Short mmCIF file of C-alpha atoms in Angstrom, two decimals:
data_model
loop_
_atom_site.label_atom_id
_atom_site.label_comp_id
_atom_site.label_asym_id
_atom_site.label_seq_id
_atom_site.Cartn_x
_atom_site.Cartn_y
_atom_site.Cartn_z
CA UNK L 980 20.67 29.79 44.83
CA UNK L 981 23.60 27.55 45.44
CA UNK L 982 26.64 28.64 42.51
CA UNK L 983 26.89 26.20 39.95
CA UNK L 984 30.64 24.27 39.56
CA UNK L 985 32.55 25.48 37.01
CA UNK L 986 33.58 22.43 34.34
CA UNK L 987 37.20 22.60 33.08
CA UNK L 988 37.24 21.14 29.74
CA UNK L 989 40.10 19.31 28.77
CA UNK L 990 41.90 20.85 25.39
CA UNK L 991 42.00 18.76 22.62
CA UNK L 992 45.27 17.23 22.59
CA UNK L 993 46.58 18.61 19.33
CA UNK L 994 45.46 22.11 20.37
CA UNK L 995 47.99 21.57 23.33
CA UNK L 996 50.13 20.12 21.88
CA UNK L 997 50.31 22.94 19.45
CA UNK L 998 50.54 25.46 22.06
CA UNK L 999 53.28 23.46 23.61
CA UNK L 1000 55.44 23.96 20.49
CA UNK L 1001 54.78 27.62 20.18
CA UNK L 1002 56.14 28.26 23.58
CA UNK L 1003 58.97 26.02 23.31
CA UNK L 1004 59.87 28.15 19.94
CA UNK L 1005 59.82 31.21 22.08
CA UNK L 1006 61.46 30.33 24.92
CA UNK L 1007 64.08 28.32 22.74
CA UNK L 1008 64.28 31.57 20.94
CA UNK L 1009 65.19 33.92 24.32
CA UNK L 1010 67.32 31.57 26.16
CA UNK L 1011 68.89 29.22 23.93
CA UNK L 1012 68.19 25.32 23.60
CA UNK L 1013 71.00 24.38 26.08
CA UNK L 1014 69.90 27.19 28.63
CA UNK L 1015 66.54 26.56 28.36
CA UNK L 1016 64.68 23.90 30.99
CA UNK L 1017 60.92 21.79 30.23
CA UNK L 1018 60.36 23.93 33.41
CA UNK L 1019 60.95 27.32 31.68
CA UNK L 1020 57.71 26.09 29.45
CA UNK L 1021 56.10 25.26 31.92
CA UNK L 1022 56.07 27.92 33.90
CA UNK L 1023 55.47 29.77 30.66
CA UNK L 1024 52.39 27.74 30.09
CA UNK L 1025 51.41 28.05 33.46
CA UNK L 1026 51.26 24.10 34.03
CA UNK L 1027 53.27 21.50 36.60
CA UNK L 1028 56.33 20.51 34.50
CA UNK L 1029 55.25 16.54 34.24
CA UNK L 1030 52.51 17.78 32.21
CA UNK L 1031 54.53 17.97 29.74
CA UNK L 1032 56.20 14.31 29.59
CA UNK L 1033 51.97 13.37 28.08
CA UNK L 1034 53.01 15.28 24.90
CA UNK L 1035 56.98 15.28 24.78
CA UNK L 1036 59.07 12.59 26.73
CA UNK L 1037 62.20 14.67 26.45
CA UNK L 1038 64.13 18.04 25.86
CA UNK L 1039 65.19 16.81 22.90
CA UNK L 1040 62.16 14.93 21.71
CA UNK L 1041 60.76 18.54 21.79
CA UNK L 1042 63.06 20.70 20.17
CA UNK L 1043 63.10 17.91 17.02
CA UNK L 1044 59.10 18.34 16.83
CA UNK L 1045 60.11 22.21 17.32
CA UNK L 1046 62.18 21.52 14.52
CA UNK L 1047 59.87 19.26 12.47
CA UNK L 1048 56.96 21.61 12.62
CA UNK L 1049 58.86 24.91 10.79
CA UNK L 1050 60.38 22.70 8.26
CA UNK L 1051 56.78 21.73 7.48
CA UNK L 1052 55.35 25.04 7.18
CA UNK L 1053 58.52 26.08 5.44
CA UNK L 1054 57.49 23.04 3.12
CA UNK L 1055 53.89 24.12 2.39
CA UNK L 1056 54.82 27.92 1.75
CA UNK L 1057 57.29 26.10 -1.26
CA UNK L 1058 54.74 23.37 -2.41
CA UNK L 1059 52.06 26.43 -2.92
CA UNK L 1060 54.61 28.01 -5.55
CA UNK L 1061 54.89 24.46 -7.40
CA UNK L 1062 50.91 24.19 -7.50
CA UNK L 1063 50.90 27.04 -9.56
CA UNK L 1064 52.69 25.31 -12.68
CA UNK L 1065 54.94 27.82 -13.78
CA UNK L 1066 58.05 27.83 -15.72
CA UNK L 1067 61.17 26.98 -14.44
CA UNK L 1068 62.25 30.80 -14.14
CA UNK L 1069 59.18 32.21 -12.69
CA UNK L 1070 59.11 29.21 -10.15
CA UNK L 1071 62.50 30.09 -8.93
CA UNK L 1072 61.71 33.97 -8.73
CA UNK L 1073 58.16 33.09 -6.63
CA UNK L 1074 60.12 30.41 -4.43
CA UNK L 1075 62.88 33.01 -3.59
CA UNK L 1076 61.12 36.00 -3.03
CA UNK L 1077 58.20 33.48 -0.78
CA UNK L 1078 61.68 32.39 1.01
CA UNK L 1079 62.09 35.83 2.02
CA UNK L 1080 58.54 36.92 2.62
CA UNK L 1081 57.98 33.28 4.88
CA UNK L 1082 60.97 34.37 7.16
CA UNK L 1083 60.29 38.09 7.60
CA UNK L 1084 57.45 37.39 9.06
CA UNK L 1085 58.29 34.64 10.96
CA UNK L 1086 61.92 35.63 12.37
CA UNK L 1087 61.62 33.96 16.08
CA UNK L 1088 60.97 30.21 13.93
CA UNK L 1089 63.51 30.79 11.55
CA UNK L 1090 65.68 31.97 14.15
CA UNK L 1091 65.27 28.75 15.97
CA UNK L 1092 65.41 26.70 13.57
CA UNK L 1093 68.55 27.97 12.02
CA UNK L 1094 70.42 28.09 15.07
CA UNK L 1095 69.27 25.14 17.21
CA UNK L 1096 69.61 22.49 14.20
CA UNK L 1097 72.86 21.73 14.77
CA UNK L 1098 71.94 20.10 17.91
CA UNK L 1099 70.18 17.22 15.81
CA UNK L 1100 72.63 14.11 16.15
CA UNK L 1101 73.76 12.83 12.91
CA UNK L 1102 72.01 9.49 14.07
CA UNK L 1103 68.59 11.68 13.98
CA UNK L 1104 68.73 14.18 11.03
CA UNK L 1105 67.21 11.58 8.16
CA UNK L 1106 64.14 11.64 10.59
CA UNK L 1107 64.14 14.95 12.03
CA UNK L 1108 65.28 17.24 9.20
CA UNK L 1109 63.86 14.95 5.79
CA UNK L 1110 61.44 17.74 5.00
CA UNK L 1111 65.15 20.43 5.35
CA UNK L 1112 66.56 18.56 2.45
CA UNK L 1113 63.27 17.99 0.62
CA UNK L 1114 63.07 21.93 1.02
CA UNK L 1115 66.83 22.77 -0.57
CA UNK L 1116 65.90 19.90 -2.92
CA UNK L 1117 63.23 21.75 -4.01
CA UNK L 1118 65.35 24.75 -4.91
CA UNK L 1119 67.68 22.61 -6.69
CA UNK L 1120 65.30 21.04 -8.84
CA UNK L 1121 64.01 24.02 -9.63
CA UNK L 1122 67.82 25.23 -11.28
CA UNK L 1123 68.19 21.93 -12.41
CA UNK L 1124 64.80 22.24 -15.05
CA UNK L 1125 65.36 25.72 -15.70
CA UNK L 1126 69.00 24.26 -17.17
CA UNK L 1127 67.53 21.80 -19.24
CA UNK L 1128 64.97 24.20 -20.31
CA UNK L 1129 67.51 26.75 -21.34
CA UNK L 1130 66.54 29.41 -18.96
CA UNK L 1131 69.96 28.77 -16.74
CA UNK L 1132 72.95 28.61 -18.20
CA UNK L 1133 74.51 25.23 -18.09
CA UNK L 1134 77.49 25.89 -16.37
CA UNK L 1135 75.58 26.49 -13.17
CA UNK L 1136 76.04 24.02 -10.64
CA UNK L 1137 72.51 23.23 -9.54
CA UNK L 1138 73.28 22.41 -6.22
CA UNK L 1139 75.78 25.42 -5.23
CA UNK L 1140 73.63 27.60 -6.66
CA UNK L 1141 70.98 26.81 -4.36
CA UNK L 1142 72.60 26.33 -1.24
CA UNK L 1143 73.52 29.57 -2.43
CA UNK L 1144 70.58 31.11 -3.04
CA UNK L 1145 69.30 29.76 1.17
CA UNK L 1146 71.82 31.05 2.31
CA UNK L 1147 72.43 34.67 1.56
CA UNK L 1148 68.49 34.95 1.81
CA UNK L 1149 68.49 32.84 5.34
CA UNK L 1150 71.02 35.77 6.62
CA UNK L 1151 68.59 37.92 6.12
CA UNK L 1152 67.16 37.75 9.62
CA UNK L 1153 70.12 38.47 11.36
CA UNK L 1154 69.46 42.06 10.40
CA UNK L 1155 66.00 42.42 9.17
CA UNK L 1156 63.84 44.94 11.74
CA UNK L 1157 60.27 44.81 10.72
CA UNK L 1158 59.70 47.83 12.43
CA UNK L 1159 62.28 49.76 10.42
CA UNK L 1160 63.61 48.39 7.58
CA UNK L 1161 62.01 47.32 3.94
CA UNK L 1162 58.88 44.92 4.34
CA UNK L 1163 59.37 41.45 3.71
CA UNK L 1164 57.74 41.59 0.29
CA UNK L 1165 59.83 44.15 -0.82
CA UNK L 1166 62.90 42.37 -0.16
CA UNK L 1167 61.51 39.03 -1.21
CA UNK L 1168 61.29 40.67 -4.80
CA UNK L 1169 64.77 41.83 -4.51
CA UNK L 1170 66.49 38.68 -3.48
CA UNK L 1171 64.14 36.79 -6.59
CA UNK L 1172 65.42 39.50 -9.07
CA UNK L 1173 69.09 39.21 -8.36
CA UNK L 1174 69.11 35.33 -7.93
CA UNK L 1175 67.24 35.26 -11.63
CA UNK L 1176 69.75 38.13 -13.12
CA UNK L 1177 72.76 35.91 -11.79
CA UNK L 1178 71.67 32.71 -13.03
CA UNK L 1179 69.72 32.72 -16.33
CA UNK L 1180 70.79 33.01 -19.69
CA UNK L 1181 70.78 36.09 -21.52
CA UNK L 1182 68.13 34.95 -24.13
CA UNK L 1183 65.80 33.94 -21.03
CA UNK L 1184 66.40 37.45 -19.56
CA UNK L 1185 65.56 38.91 -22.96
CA UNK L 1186 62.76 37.37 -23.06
CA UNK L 1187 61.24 36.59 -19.52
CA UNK L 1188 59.09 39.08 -17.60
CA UNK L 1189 59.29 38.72 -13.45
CA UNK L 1190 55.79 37.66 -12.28
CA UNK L 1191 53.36 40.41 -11.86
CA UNK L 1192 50.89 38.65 -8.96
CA UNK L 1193 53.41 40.61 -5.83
CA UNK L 1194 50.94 43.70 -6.68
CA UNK L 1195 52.96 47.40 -5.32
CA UNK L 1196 54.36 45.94 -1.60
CA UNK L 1197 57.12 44.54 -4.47
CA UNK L 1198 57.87 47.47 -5.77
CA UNK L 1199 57.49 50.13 -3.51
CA UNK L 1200 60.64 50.35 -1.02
CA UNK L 1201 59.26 52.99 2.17
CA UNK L 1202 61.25 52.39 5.26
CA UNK L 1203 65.17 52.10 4.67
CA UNK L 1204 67.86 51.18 7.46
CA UNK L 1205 69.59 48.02 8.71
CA UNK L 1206 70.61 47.19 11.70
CA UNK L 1207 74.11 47.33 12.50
#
């Protein structure tokens, strides 16, 4: 009997579109944005290079949807923490140490991201990185209610604090090894206790109890050492 033809479906396009982006992170990751060529994805995709001009009519076009698409993930991780309601102490412990957790487990995206952002014209960043400054705003909202509350002292500068706050934590994957050092939960609970001992009041750390829901991975600290 004669062999049937095989039928090549077509991907949806958001699948490869998604693909296309995941990539792109890599590859951005390994050989820089200004190194890297649309070719170098393709030929990591395993598809003619004007394939990619359906999804992505530029370099640049790509890296900002690069970009656009860890901010937003970076955005849901925070949003889950304000579902929950909490006070403005606990919120800023569960958004610190879900910071930490978020990157340690995604280091190649955060990586990207923090290095290749600068490469966003000024002309472009309201568009490209408005969900970056909803995220920091975020932060800063969250020190901002836990002043009026009474939780954080008042002579805290809301905004410092949590630029702050991103950054010592966003260093964190310059020398985080997640096959030797502390798991990302671990130090996600550290980073939340010392930004909460630093900032609140001394009645609010009298009184306030850090949140529970981490479970041991919080507590327990197994494999120590840092990169040099």
């Amino acid at each position: 009997a004669a062999l049937e033809p095989i039928v090549r479906r077509r991907r949806p396009r958001k699948e490869r579109r998604a693909e296309i982006l995941g990539v792109a992170t890599r590859v951005f990751y390994e050989k820089g944005y200004e190194v890297a060529s649309l070719q170098d994805i393709a030929d990591e995709m395993g598809i003619k290079k004007a394939s990619l001009y359906y999804y992505f009519p530029s370099k640049e076009e790509l890296l900002y949807a690069v970009l656009e698409r860890i901010i937003k993930r970076g955005m849901e991780n925070v949003n889950a923490v304000i579902a929950q309601g909490c006070d403005p102490l606990t919120r800023l412990w569960r958004l610190v140490a879900r910071h930490n957790h978020y990157l340690g487990h995604n280091l190649v995206a955060t990586a990207v991201f923090l290095h290749e952002r600068k490469r966003v014209p000024l002309a472009e960043r309201s568009r490209v990185l408005k969900n970056d400054y909803g995220y920091q705003s975020v932060f800063i909202d969250t020190i901002r209610d836990g002043i009026e509350k009474g939780q954080i002292r008042p002579s805290v500068d809301p905004k410092l604090a949590a630029l702050s706050v991103l950054g010592s934590a966003n260093w964190v994957y310059t020398w985080y090894n997640p096959d030797h050092d502390l798991e990302p939960d671990y130090i996600g609970a550290q980073f939340a206790t010392m930004t909460v001992s630093s900032l609140a009041s001394a009645e609010a750390l009298r009184n306030w109890k850090s949140p529970e829901e981490a479970g041991p991975s919080f507590r327990a600290a197994s494999k120590i050492g840092v990169r040099a």
